[in-house]
mmCIF file of C-alpha atoms and ligand atoms in Angstrom:
data_model
loop_
_atom_site.group_PDB
_atom_site.id
_atom_site.type_symbol
_atom_site.label_atom_id
_atom_site.label_comp_id
_atom_site.label_asym_id
_atom_site.label_seq_id
_atom_site.Cartn_x
_atom_site.Cartn_y
_atom_site.Cartn_z
ATOM 1 C CA MET A 1 0.060 4.861 14.927
ATOM 2 C CA ASP A 2 3.010 5.881 17.117
ATOM 3 C CA ILE A 3 6.628 3.812 16.721
ATOM 4 C CA ALA A 4 6.567 2.067 20.189
ATOM 5 C CA ARG A 5 3.092 0.430 19.371
ATOM 6 C CA ARG A 6 4.303 -0.426 15.584
ATOM 7 C CA ASP A 7 7.659 -1.883 17.033
ATOM 8 C CA LEU A 8 5.500 -4.028 19.838
ATOM 9 C CA LEU A 9 2.979 -5.412 17.333
ATOM 10 C CA LEU A 10 5.922 -6.330 15.080
ATOM 11 C CA SER A 11 7.619 -8.284 17.838
ATOM 12 C CA ALA A 12 4.304 -9.800 18.827
ATOM 13 C CA ALA A 13 3.581 -10.874 15.112
ATOM 14 C CA ALA A 14 6.938 -12.681 15.568
ATOM 15 C CA LEU A 15 5.450 -14.710 18.331
ATOM 16 C CA THR A 16 3.119 -16.971 19.002
ATOM 17 C CA VAL A 17 1.454 -18.214 22.094
ATOM 18 C CA GLY A 18 1.468 -22.000 23.049
ATOM 19 C CA ALA A 19 -1.302 -23.410 25.321
ATOM 20 C CA SER A 20 0.965 -22.656 28.229
ATOM 21 C CA GLY A 21 0.266 -19.268 27.701
ATOM 22 C CA ILE A 22 3.963 -18.921 26.972
ATOM 23 C CA ALA A 23 5.287 -17.051 23.907
ATOM 24 C CA ARG A 24 7.108 -19.279 21.757
ATOM 25 C CA ALA A 25 8.891 -19.100 18.414
ATOM 26 C CA ALA A 26 6.975 -19.536 15.751
ATOM 27 C CA PRO A 27 6.807 -22.949 13.698
ATOM 28 C CA ASP A 28 9.276 -23.415 11.224
ATOM 29 C CA ARG A 29 6.803 -24.564 8.062
ATOM 30 C CA PRO A 30 6.454 -21.008 6.124
ATOM 31 C CA LEU A 31 3.009 -19.719 5.097
ATOM 32 C CA GLY A 32 1.896 -20.595 1.612
ATOM 33 C CA TYR A 33 1.020 -17.432 -0.535
ATOM 34 C CA ALA A 34 -1.747 -18.012 -3.755
ATOM 35 C CA ILE A 35 -0.358 -15.019 -6.386
ATOM 36 C CA VAL A 36 -3.858 -13.909 -8.167
ATOM 37 C CA GLY A 37 -2.970 -11.681 -11.467
ATOM 38 C CA LEU A 38 0.413 -12.251 -12.943
ATOM 39 C CA GLY A 39 1.341 -9.162 -14.113
ATOM 40 C CA THR A 40 4.271 -6.299 -13.934
ATOM 41 C CA TYR A 41 3.811 -6.389 -9.672
ATOM 42 C CA GLY A 42 2.499 -10.017 -9.291
ATOM 43 C CA LEU A 43 4.927 -11.455 -11.620
ATOM 44 C CA GLY A 44 7.947 -9.386 -12.014
ATOM 45 C CA VAL A 45 8.117 -7.965 -8.496
ATOM 46 C CA ILE A 46 6.440 -9.809 -5.667
ATOM 47 C CA ILE A 47 7.241 -13.757 -6.815
ATOM 48 C CA PRO A 48 10.630 -13.088 -6.797
ATOM 49 C CA GLN A 49 10.889 -11.494 -3.436
ATOM 50 C CA PHE A 50 9.632 -15.182 -1.872
ATOM 51 C CA ALA A 51 13.396 -16.149 -1.858
ATOM 52 C CA ASN A 52 14.120 -13.041 0.559
ATOM 53 C CA CYS A 53 11.606 -14.561 2.703
ATOM 54 C CA THR A 54 11.628 -16.237 5.834
ATOM 55 C CA HIS A 55 7.989 -17.246 6.770
ATOM 56 C CA SER A 56 6.599 -17.345 3.552
ATOM 57 C CA ARG A 57 6.601 -19.225 0.194
ATOM 58 C CA LEU A 58 4.903 -19.376 -3.047
ATOM 59 C CA ALA A 59 2.309 -21.855 -2.945
ATOM 60 C CA ALA A 60 -0.119 -21.334 -5.605
ATOM 61 C CA VAL A 61 -0.927 -18.969 -8.562
ATOM 62 C CA VAL A 62 -3.888 -17.398 -10.164
ATOM 63 C CA SER A 63 -4.299 -16.049 -13.754
ATOM 64 C CA GLY A 64 -6.215 -15.699 -16.885
ATOM 65 C CA ASP A 65 -3.815 -16.924 -18.596
ATOM 66 C CA PRO A 66 -3.156 -20.788 -18.480
ATOM 67 C CA ALA A 67 0.327 -20.857 -20.545
ATOM 68 C CA LYS A 68 1.653 -18.177 -18.577
ATOM 69 C CA ALA A 69 0.246 -19.850 -15.128
ATOM 70 C CA GLN A 70 1.637 -22.921 -16.104
ATOM 71 C CA ARG A 71 4.918 -21.849 -17.492
ATOM 72 C CA VAL A 72 5.456 -19.524 -13.456
ATOM 73 C CA ALA A 73 3.921 -22.758 -12.050
ATOM 74 C CA ALA A 74 6.932 -24.985 -13.336
ATOM 75 C CA GLU A 75 9.522 -22.576 -12.764
ATOM 76 C CA HIS A 76 8.958 -22.361 -9.156
ATOM 77 C CA GLY A 77 8.205 -26.472 -8.663
ATOM 78 C CA LEU A 78 4.710 -25.874 -8.043
ATOM 79 C CA PRO A 79 2.216 -29.033 -8.617
ATOM 80 C CA ALA A 80 -0.462 -28.697 -11.290
ATOM 81 C CA ARG A 81 -3.247 -28.691 -8.559
ATOM 82 C CA SER A 82 -1.887 -25.427 -7.575
ATOM 83 C CA VAL A 83 -2.423 -23.561 -10.889
ATOM 84 C CA TYR A 84 -6.232 -21.660 -10.659
ATOM 85 C CA SER A 85 -8.013 -19.440 -13.303
ATOM 86 C CA TYR A 86 -10.769 -17.097 -12.047
ATOM 87 C CA ALA A 87 -13.145 -19.169 -12.825
ATOM 88 C CA ASN A 88 -11.983 -22.309 -10.508
ATOM 89 C CA PHE A 89 -10.222 -19.786 -8.059
ATOM 90 C CA ASP A 90 -13.222 -21.081 -5.454
ATOM 91 C CA SER A 91 -11.945 -24.182 -5.094
ATOM 92 C CA ILE A 92 -8.748 -22.620 -3.783
ATOM 93 C CA ARG A 93 -10.493 -23.363 -0.300
ATOM 94 C CA ASP A 94 -9.856 -27.403 -0.751
ATOM 95 C CA ASN A 95 -5.676 -26.694 -1.013
ATOM 96 C CA PRO A 96 -4.407 -27.091 2.089
ATOM 97 C CA ASP A 97 -0.825 -25.649 0.696
ATOM 98 C CA VAL A 98 -2.681 -22.139 0.351
ATOM 99 C CA ASP A 99 -2.848 -19.678 3.623
ATOM 100 C CA ILE A 100 -2.689 -16.426 2.267
ATOM 101 C CA VAL A 101 -4.095 -14.928 -1.235
ATOM 102 C CA TYR A 102 -2.223 -12.174 -2.555
ATOM 103 C CA VAL A 103 -4.472 -9.964 -4.947
ATOM 104 C CA CYS A 104 -2.092 -8.263 -7.377
ATOM 105 C CA LEU A 105 -5.245 -7.508 -10.014
ATOM 106 C CA PRO A 106 -6.642 -4.093 -11.340
ATOM 107 C CA ASN A 107 -8.062 -2.132 -8.649
ATOM 108 C CA SER A 108 -11.817 -2.609 -8.962
ATOM 109 C CA MET A 109 -11.227 -6.171 -8.988
ATOM 110 C CA HIS A 110 -9.663 -5.965 -5.198
ATOM 111 C CA ALA A 111 -13.011 -6.347 -3.638
ATOM 112 C CA GLU A 112 -14.109 -9.319 -5.159
ATOM 113 C CA TYR A 113 -10.825 -11.260 -5.046
ATOM 114 C CA THR A 114 -10.649 -10.545 -1.388
ATOM 115 C CA ILE A 115 -14.186 -11.436 -0.573
ATOM 116 C CA ARG A 116 -13.970 -14.860 -2.896
ATOM 117 C CA ALA A 117 -10.590 -15.760 -0.569
ATOM 118 C CA ALA A 118 -11.837 -14.713 2.684
ATOM 119 C CA LYS A 119 -15.129 -17.121 1.631
ATOM 120 C CA ALA A 120 -12.385 -19.683 0.630
ATOM 121 C CA GLY A 121 -11.347 -19.465 4.166
ATOM 122 C CA LYS A 122 -7.660 -17.624 3.228
ATOM 123 C CA HIS A 123 -6.291 -14.923 4.951
ATOM 124 C CA VAL A 124 -5.814 -11.657 2.423
ATOM 125 C CA MET A 125 -2.940 -9.609 1.440
ATOM 126 C CA CYS A 126 -4.542 -7.139 -0.735
ATOM 127 C CA GLU A 127 -2.669 -4.560 -3.191
ATOM 128 C CA LYS A 128 -3.120 -0.631 -2.986
ATOM 129 C CA PRO A 129 -5.705 1.231 -3.181
ATOM 130 C CA MET A 130 -7.468 -1.162 -1.036
ATOM 131 C CA ALA A 131 -10.549 -1.236 -3.419
ATOM 132 C CA VAL A 132 -12.369 1.707 -5.828
ATOM 133 C CA SER A 133 -14.930 2.670 -3.049
ATOM 134 C CA VAL A 134 -15.516 3.136 0.712
ATOM 135 C CA ALA A 135 -18.182 1.037 0.199
ATOM 136 C CA GLU A 136 -15.916 -1.836 -1.255
ATOM 137 C CA CYS A 137 -13.494 -1.313 1.646
ATOM 138 C CA GLU A 138 -16.077 -1.800 4.112
ATOM 139 C CA ALA A 139 -17.358 -5.185 2.508
ATOM 140 C CA MET A 140 -13.827 -6.452 2.338
ATOM 141 C CA ILE A 141 -13.511 -5.732 6.145
ATOM 142 C CA ALA A 142 -16.612 -7.352 6.956
ATOM 143 C CA ALA A 143 -16.277 -10.235 4.505
ATOM 144 C CA CYS A 144 -12.562 -11.130 6.261
ATOM 145 C CA LYS A 145 -14.112 -10.542 9.982
ATOM 146 C CA ARG A 146 -17.332 -12.867 8.883
ATOM 147 C CA ALA A 147 -14.426 -15.766 8.007
ATOM 148 C CA ASN A 148 -11.971 -15.026 10.868
ATOM 149 C CA ARG A 149 -9.315 -14.158 8.324
ATOM 150 C CA LYS A 150 -6.691 -11.518 8.203
ATOM 151 C CA LEU A 151 -6.849 -8.737 5.706
ATOM 152 C CA MET A 152 -3.343 -6.871 5.048
ATOM 153 C CA ILE A 153 -2.999 -3.825 2.317
ATOM 154 C CA GLY A 154 0.353 -4.096 0.157
ATOM 155 C CA TYR A 155 1.421 -0.839 1.821
ATOM 156 C CA ARG A 156 4.963 -1.380 1.338
ATOM 157 C CA CYS A 157 6.250 1.769 2.686
ATOM 158 C CA HIS A 158 5.858 0.416 5.980
ATOM 159 C CA PHE A 159 8.758 -1.861 5.861
ATOM 160 C CA GLU A 160 11.056 0.538 3.548
ATOM 161 C CA PRO A 161 14.092 1.257 5.773
ATOM 162 C CA PHE A 162 14.414 5.010 4.883
ATOM 163 C CA ASN A 163 10.545 5.752 5.477
ATOM 164 C CA LEU A 164 11.147 3.796 8.743
ATOM 165 C CA GLU A 165 13.832 6.004 9.584
ATOM 166 C CA ALA A 166 12.253 9.323 8.458
ATOM 167 C CA MET A 167 9.198 8.334 10.989
ATOM 168 C CA ARG A 168 11.812 8.037 13.698
ATOM 169 C CA LEU A 169 13.273 10.794 13.268
ATOM 170 C CA ALA A 170 10.111 12.691 12.615
ATOM 171 C CA ARG A 171 8.441 11.547 16.334
ATOM 172 C CA SER A 172 11.692 11.898 17.949
ATOM 173 C CA GLY A 173 11.740 15.562 17.185
ATOM 174 C CA ALA A 174 14.993 15.792 15.152
ATOM 175 C CA ALA A 175 13.160 18.573 12.714
ATOM 176 C CA GLY A 176 11.479 19.867 16.063
ATOM 177 C CA LYS A 177 7.854 20.264 15.875
ATOM 178 C CA ILE A 178 6.415 18.949 12.297
ATOM 179 C CA ARG A 179 4.366 22.196 10.738
ATOM 180 C CA TYR A 180 4.239 21.223 6.982
ATOM 181 C CA VAL A 181 4.818 17.811 4.686
ATOM 182 C CA ARG A 182 5.036 18.360 1.223
ATOM 183 C CA THR A 183 4.820 15.203 -0.629
ATOM 184 C CA GLU A 184 4.618 14.625 -4.635
ATOM 185 C CA HIS A 185 4.381 10.738 -6.667
ATOM 186 C CA GLY A 186 3.805 10.368 -10.438
ATOM 187 C CA PHE A 187 5.141 8.670 -13.584
ATOM 188 C CA THR A 188 4.400 9.378 -17.050
ATOM 189 C CA GLN A 189 1.836 7.319 -18.423
ATOM 190 C CA GLY A 190 2.189 5.846 -21.858
ATOM 191 C CA SER A 191 -0.621 3.947 -23.788
ATOM 192 C CA PRO A 192 -4.269 5.258 -23.283
ATOM 193 C CA SER A 193 -5.153 1.983 -23.442
ATOM 194 C CA ALA A 194 -3.847 1.149 -20.200
ATOM 195 C CA TRP A 195 -6.207 -0.276 -17.464
ATOM 196 C CA ARG A 196 -4.899 2.506 -15.377
ATOM 197 C CA LEU A 197 -6.326 4.934 -17.588
ATOM 198 C CA LYS A 198 -9.874 3.014 -17.904
ATOM 199 C CA ARG A 199 -12.425 4.262 -14.795
ATOM 200 C CA ALA A 200 -13.941 1.066 -14.538
ATOM 201 C CA LEU A 201 -11.123 -0.859 -14.087
ATOM 202 C CA ALA A 202 -8.786 2.245 -11.863
ATOM 203 C CA GLY A 203 -11.318 3.685 -10.095
ATOM 204 C CA GLY A 204 -9.620 7.108 -10.888
ATOM 205 C CA GLY A 205 -6.328 8.220 -12.149
ATOM 206 C CA SER A 206 -3.444 9.020 -10.761
ATOM 207 C CA LEU A 207 -4.767 9.592 -7.017
ATOM 208 C CA MET A 208 -5.873 6.158 -7.002
ATOM 209 C CA ASP A 209 -2.119 4.656 -8.083
ATOM 210 C CA MET A 210 0.247 7.138 -6.901
ATOM 211 C CA GLY A 211 -1.568 9.527 -4.976
ATOM 212 C CA VAL A 212 -2.108 6.854 -2.332
ATOM 213 C CA TYR A 213 1.392 6.893 -1.791
ATOM 214 C CA SER A 214 1.379 11.056 -1.215
ATOM 215 C CA LEU A 215 -1.774 10.097 0.849
ATOM 216 C CA GLN A 216 -0.056 7.832 3.083
ATOM 217 C CA ALA A 217 2.866 9.299 3.547
ATOM 218 C CA ALA A 218 1.371 12.547 4.832
ATOM 219 C CA ARG A 219 -0.234 10.345 7.356
ATOM 220 C CA TYR A 220 2.632 8.365 8.454
ATOM 221 C CA MET A 221 5.063 10.899 9.078
ATOM 222 C CA THR A 222 3.048 13.381 11.071
ATOM 223 C CA GLY A 223 1.112 10.287 12.759
ATOM 224 C CA GLU A 224 -2.056 12.353 12.371
ATOM 225 C CA GLU A 225 -5.488 12.074 11.095
ATOM 226 C CA PRO A 226 -6.278 14.570 8.997
ATOM 227 C CA ILE A 227 -9.608 17.024 9.946
ATOM 228 C CA ALA A 228 -10.184 18.459 6.489
ATOM 229 C CA VAL A 229 -8.825 18.240 3.041
ATOM 230 C CA THR A 230 -9.609 20.987 0.127
ATOM 231 C CA ALA A 231 -8.415 19.596 -3.553
ATOM 232 C CA ARG A 232 -7.960 21.110 -6.966
ATOM 233 C CA GLU A 233 -7.804 18.300 -10.080
ATOM 234 C CA SER A 234 -6.253 19.879 -13.425
ATOM 235 C CA THR A 235 -6.204 17.729 -16.245
ATOM 236 C CA ASP A 236 -5.761 18.249 -19.951
ATOM 237 C CA ARG A 237 -8.938 16.216 -21.429
ATOM 238 C CA ARG A 238 -8.019 16.581 -25.157
ATOM 239 C CA ASP A 239 -4.953 14.541 -24.131
ATOM 240 C CA PRO A 240 -6.185 11.030 -25.576
ATOM 241 C CA ARG A 241 -4.962 9.220 -21.964
ATOM 242 C CA PHE A 242 -6.794 11.371 -19.787
ATOM 243 C CA THR A 243 -10.428 10.767 -21.276
ATOM 244 C CA GLU A 244 -11.736 9.206 -18.045
ATOM 245 C CA VAL A 245 -9.579 9.735 -15.143
ATOM 246 C CA GLU A 246 -7.517 12.656 -13.855
ATOM 247 C CA ASP A 247 -3.968 13.592 -14.727
ATOM 248 C CA MET A 248 -2.511 16.012 -11.756
ATOM 249 C CA ILE A 249 -4.482 16.329 -8.492
ATOM 250 C CA GLU A 250 -3.203 18.735 -5.587
ATOM 251 C CA TRP A 251 -4.788 18.432 -2.008
ATOM 252 C CA THR A 252 -4.425 19.914 1.463
ATOM 253 C CA LEU A 253 -4.617 17.753 4.275
ATOM 254 C CA GLU A 254 -5.373 20.067 7.813
ATOM 255 C CA PHE A 255 -4.222 18.241 10.934
ATOM 256 C CA PRO A 256 -5.302 18.363 14.590
ATOM 257 C CA SER A 257 -1.785 19.767 15.474
ATOM 258 C CA GLY A 258 -2.016 22.426 12.763
ATOM 259 C CA ALA A 259 0.251 20.795 10.628
ATOM 260 C CA ILE A 260 -0.185 20.991 6.985
ATOM 261 C CA ALA A 261 0.148 18.493 4.422
ATOM 262 C CA GLY A 262 0.504 19.727 0.600
ATOM 263 C CA CYS A 263 -0.017 16.512 -1.913
ATOM 264 C CA GLN A 264 0.176 15.519 -5.190
ATOM 265 C CA SER A 265 -0.129 13.039 -7.937
ATOM 266 C CA MET A 266 -0.117 12.888 -11.554
ATOM 267 C CA TYR A 267 0.419 10.609 -14.697
ATOM 268 C CA SER A 268 2.091 13.178 -17.079
ATOM 269 C CA ALA A 269 5.674 13.363 -14.845
ATOM 270 C CA ASN A 270 8.019 11.392 -12.773
ATOM 271 C CA GLN A 271 8.181 12.397 -9.522
ATOM 272 C CA ASN A 272 9.150 10.529 -6.107
ATOM 273 C CA HIS A 273 9.375 12.907 -2.930
ATOM 274 C CA ILE A 274 8.213 13.796 0.413
ATOM 275 C CA LEU A 275 9.604 16.537 2.809
ATOM 276 C CA LEU A 276 8.886 17.309 6.287
ATOM 277 C CA MET A 277 9.444 20.685 7.571
ATOM 278 C CA GLY A 278 9.757 21.204 11.200
ATOM 279 C CA ASP A 279 10.619 24.478 13.512
ATOM 280 C CA LYS A 280 13.847 23.234 13.400
ATOM 281 C CA GLY A 281 14.876 21.898 10.662
ATOM 282 C CA ARG A 282 13.937 19.457 7.646
ATOM 283 C CA ILE A 283 13.909 15.823 6.537
ATOM 284 C CA GLU A 284 13.678 15.085 2.931
ATOM 285 C CA LEU A 285 13.515 12.111 0.968
ATOM 286 C CA GLU A 286 13.863 11.617 -3.152
ATOM 287 C CA PRO A 287 12.986 9.196 -4.056
ATOM 288 C CA ALA A 288 11.086 8.531 -1.297
ATOM 289 C CA THR A 289 9.611 5.127 -1.742
ATOM 290 C CA ARG A 290 10.981 3.634 -4.351
ATOM 291 C CA TYR A 291 11.608 -0.156 -4.509
ATOM 292 C CA ASP A 292 15.149 0.485 -3.899
ATOM 293 C CA GLY A 293 17.426 3.353 -4.092
ATOM 294 C CA ASN A 294 15.677 6.077 -2.163
ATOM 295 C CA HIS A 295 17.944 8.769 -0.605
ATOM 296 C CA MET A 296 16.863 10.910 2.591
ATOM 297 C CA TRP A 297 18.820 13.785 4.328
ATOM 298 C CA THR A 298 18.174 15.979 7.415
ATOM 299 C CA GLY A 299 18.715 19.930 7.471
ATOM 300 C CA ARG A 300 19.408 22.005 10.319
ATOM 301 C CA ASP A 301 20.978 25.161 11.304
ATOM 302 C CA GLY A 302 21.923 25.183 7.301
ATOM 303 C CA ARG A 303 23.766 22.059 7.657
ATOM 304 C CA GLU A 304 22.410 19.404 5.160
ATOM 305 C CA ARG A 305 23.301 15.375 6.352
ATOM 306 C CA GLU A 306 22.849 12.510 4.558
ATOM 307 C CA VAL A 307 21.213 9.880 6.635
ATOM 308 C CA THR A 308 21.767 5.811 5.810
ATOM 309 C CA PRO A 309 19.035 4.146 7.666
ATOM 310 C CA PRO A 310 19.829 1.239 9.753
ATOM 311 C CA ALA A 311 19.177 -2.039 7.750
ATOM 312 C CA GLY A 312 15.646 -3.309 9.072
ATOM 313 C CA PRO A 313 15.137 -7.270 10.116
ATOM 314 C CA ALA A 314 14.246 -8.325 6.418
ATOM 315 C CA LYS A 315 16.240 -8.660 3.559
ATOM 316 C CA THR A 316 13.630 -6.423 1.696
ATOM 317 C CA GLN A 317 10.919 -4.163 2.176
ATOM 318 C CA PHE A 318 8.564 -6.592 0.262
ATOM 319 C CA ALA A 319 9.902 -9.365 2.146
ATOM 320 C CA GLY A 320 9.231 -7.556 5.398
ATOM 321 C CA GLN A 321 5.480 -7.157 3.780
ATOM 322 C CA LEU A 322 5.240 -10.563 3.050
ATOM 323 C CA ASP A 323 6.938 -12.086 6.228
ATOM 324 C CA HIS A 324 4.477 -9.778 8.368
ATOM 325 C CA LEU A 325 1.320 -11.041 7.294
ATOM 326 C CA ALA A 326 2.357 -14.847 7.914
ATOM 327 C CA GLN A 327 3.912 -14.024 11.304
ATOM 328 C CA CYS A 328 0.522 -12.287 12.177
ATOM 329 C CA VAL A 329 -1.231 -15.640 11.096
ATOM 330 C CA ARG A 330 0.783 -17.549 13.190
ATOM 331 C CA SER A 331 0.351 -15.319 15.791
ATOM 332 C CA GLY A 332 -3.203 -13.668 15.772
ATOM 333 C CA ALA A 333 -1.593 -10.296 15.614
ATOM 334 C CA GLU A 334 -3.371 -7.699 13.785
ATOM 335 C CA PRO A 335 -1.112 -6.273 10.737
ATOM 336 C CA ILE A 336 0.482 -3.135 10.941
ATOM 337 C CA VAL A 337 -1.451 -1.948 7.830
ATOM 338 C CA SER A 338 -4.826 -3.623 8.369
ATOM 339 C CA GLY A 339 -7.971 -3.355 6.232
ATOM 340 C CA GLU A 340 -9.024 -0.235 8.536
ATOM 341 C CA GLU A 341 -6.133 1.658 7.145
ATOM 342 C CA GLY A 342 -6.396 1.215 3.590
ATOM 343 C CA LEU A 343 -10.080 1.977 4.549
ATOM 344 C CA ARG A 344 -9.147 5.115 6.140
ATOM 345 C CA ASP A 345 -7.404 6.252 3.027
ATOM 346 C CA MET A 346 -10.341 5.724 1.013
ATOM 347 C CA ARG A 347 -12.484 8.100 3.125
ATOM 348 C CA ILE A 348 -10.085 10.562 2.457
ATOM 349 C CA VAL A 349 -9.766 9.350 -1.540
ATOM 350 C CA GLU A 350 -13.574 9.890 -1.592
ATOM 351 C CA ALA A 351 -13.658 13.525 0.134
ATOM 352 C CA ILE A 352 -10.248 14.483 -2.412
ATOM 353 C CA TYR A 353 -12.504 13.708 -5.147
ATOM 354 C CA ARG A 354 -15.838 15.473 -3.801
ATOM 355 C CA SER A 355 -13.625 18.548 -2.361
ATOM 356 C CA ALA A 356 -12.207 18.752 -6.229
ATOM 357 C CA ARG A 357 -15.449 18.304 -7.912
ATOM 358 C CA GLU A 358 -17.421 21.069 -5.434
ATOM 359 C CA GLY A 359 -14.974 23.252 -5.325
ATOM 360 C CA ARG A 360 -14.975 23.488 -1.560
ATOM 361 C CA THR A 361 -13.309 22.324 1.757
ATOM 362 C CA ILE A 362 -14.425 18.796 2.976
ATOM 363 C CA ARG A 363 -14.284 18.034 6.866
ATOM 364 C CA LEU A 364 -12.994 14.895 7.669
ATOM 365 C CA ASP A 365 -13.768 15.145 11.576
ATOM 366 C CA GLY A 366 -17.554 15.298 11.369
ATOM 367 C CA ARG A 367 -17.578 18.986 12.011
ATOM 368 C CA ALA A 368 -19.975 20.950 9.437
HETATM 369 P P1 NAD B 1 -0.572 -5.305 -14.563
HETATM 370 O O1 NAD B 1 -1.512 -4.539 -15.489
HETATM 371 O O2 NAD B 1 0.554 -5.450 -15.018
HETATM 372 O O3 NAD B 1 -1.167 -6.416 -13.999
HETATM 373 C C1 NAD B 1 -2.299 -6.807 -14.242
HETATM 374 C C2 NAD B 1 -2.828 -8.347 -14.076
HETATM 375 O O4 NAD B 1 -4.293 -8.208 -13.939
HETATM 376 C C3 NAD B 1 -2.245 -8.645 -15.354
HETATM 377 O O5 NAD B 1 -1.689 -10.384 -14.812
HETATM 378 C C4 NAD B 1 -3.735 -8.945 -16.004
HETATM 379 O O6 NAD B 1 -3.769 -10.050 -16.915
HETATM 380 C C5 NAD B 1 -4.709 -9.458 -14.831
HETATM 381 N N1 NAD B 1 -6.043 -9.384 -15.037
HETATM 382 C C6 NAD B 1 -7.389 -9.839 -14.976
HETATM 383 N N2 NAD B 1 -8.033 -9.013 -15.211
HETATM 384 C C7 NAD B 1 -7.753 -7.868 -15.956
HETATM 385 C C8 NAD B 1 -8.335 -7.068 -16.704
HETATM 386 N N3 NAD B 1 -9.691 -7.040 -16.907
HETATM 387 N N4 NAD B 1 -7.604 -6.055 -17.246
HETATM 388 C C9 NAD B 1 -6.741 -6.001 -17.084
HETATM 389 N N5 NAD B 1 -5.900 -6.759 -16.348
HETATM 390 C C10 NAD B 1 -6.635 -7.853 -15.764
HETATM 391 O O7 NAD B 1 -0.748 -4.157 -13.402
HETATM 392 P P2 NAD B 1 0.599 -4.374 -11.982
HETATM 393 O O8 NAD B 1 1.178 -2.832 -12.298
HETATM 394 O O9 NAD B 1 0.725 -5.422 -11.939
HETATM 395 O O10 NAD B 1 -1.018 -4.056 -10.672
HETATM 396 C C11 NAD B 1 -1.910 -4.649 -10.008
HETATM 397 C C12 NAD B 1 -2.008 -3.991 -8.734
HETATM 398 O O11 NAD B 1 -0.819 -4.040 -7.752
HETATM 399 C C13 NAD B 1 -2.622 -2.884 -9.105
HETATM 400 O O12 NAD B 1 -4.096 -2.771 -7.740
HETATM 401 C C14 NAD B 1 -1.562 -1.750 -8.620
HETATM 402 O O13 NAD B 1 -2.058 -0.452 -7.876
HETATM 403 C C15 NAD B 1 -0.462 -2.839 -7.705
HETATM 404 N N6 NAD B 1 0.730 -2.140 -7.653
HETATM 405 C C16 NAD B 1 1.212 -2.266 -6.702
HETATM 406 C C17 NAD B 1 2.633 -1.592 -6.341
HETATM 407 C C18 NAD B 1 3.339 -1.568 -5.193
HETATM 408 O O14 NAD B 1 4.246 -1.104 -5.102
HETATM 409 N N7 NAD B 1 2.631 -1.815 -4.117
HETATM 410 C C19 NAD B 1 3.587 -1.475 -7.591
HETATM 411 C C20 NAD B 1 2.605 -2.218 -8.817
HETATM 412 C C21 NAD B 1 1.390 -1.987 -8.495
#
């Protein structure tokens, strides 16, 4: 998406159109989120972020652990009726405090809870990867459309100041014409019993988790859709962590402009990097997509310059993401990272796996 269109959508989402057709500021009441899955991300990262939000608040929790759910609810002043289990989740339809359901569960559960939330009449924020197959992504989009509810994917980097500034610099020609992108994301997986290493829950290995950052970065930094992908997987199957899913996978994307992206993800080393090479210079981020502490510099004519991005309108990338969907619900605007955006990634993810399996380039533009 080009930056001008993004800015337009972001500002449109901040407004609602009254009966007179005149845009006016959104009503004050922050929209209520129900967090589904009180794990590392839902509980540890997202719930504390409501303190940084303007248009969003915590309204309910959904968990398989009643004691934990009640403790979290009590800590945040939620009434008992706003604590749900997975079994009674569908009764959330009767809770007027909940406008949006945020799915923070293992990947293979994203489709089920998104569809159940839409059927309960709630808007949905779904964590990345959107689901574990193209078919699931399509079913999620259809369910939200049928229910006339918004669907947004938790692609927080679209609200992260370093990534936004890198996109702006790349589009403004600061590095000339972008010819090559290099991006790697990974971390060292510990226990072989982690759900991320179980195919039934994760849908795949490092590609489904950290690889999504590399794939997203290649797309949002170039602003182009890839036309072909060639991939290669490298996994030590004797390692007890990798009996079901891949460790390392690398893939090359070809873009219509002739730009190439060399992308990689792995579960056996920590890495977090984006490099954009243009014909006049470079833009580089390392770390690139962390929760905080990202770092960016540009290089041109043999000189490097550290770049400090302007502060965004939101206090943090997470607050920006949460408030964006709330504003879209208020205004009727489409989220900048909609279900269709998650679906586009999943089509490429499936092509990456297919290319690695079949040992050949897969066209993404419908050409033979
Ligand atoms: P986690 O293991 O810490 O939490 C998962 C939660 O799901 C737990 O509360 C767990 O009890 C619950 N759960 C329900 N059924 C389960 C089952 N059958 N097996 C395992 N857990 C089950 O995982 P997480 O790191 O919080 O990740 C959750 C989702 O959030 C994933 O889709 C992940 O990709 C995404 N995530 C996104 C970011 C980001 O920066 N956008 C960061 C971390 C995780």
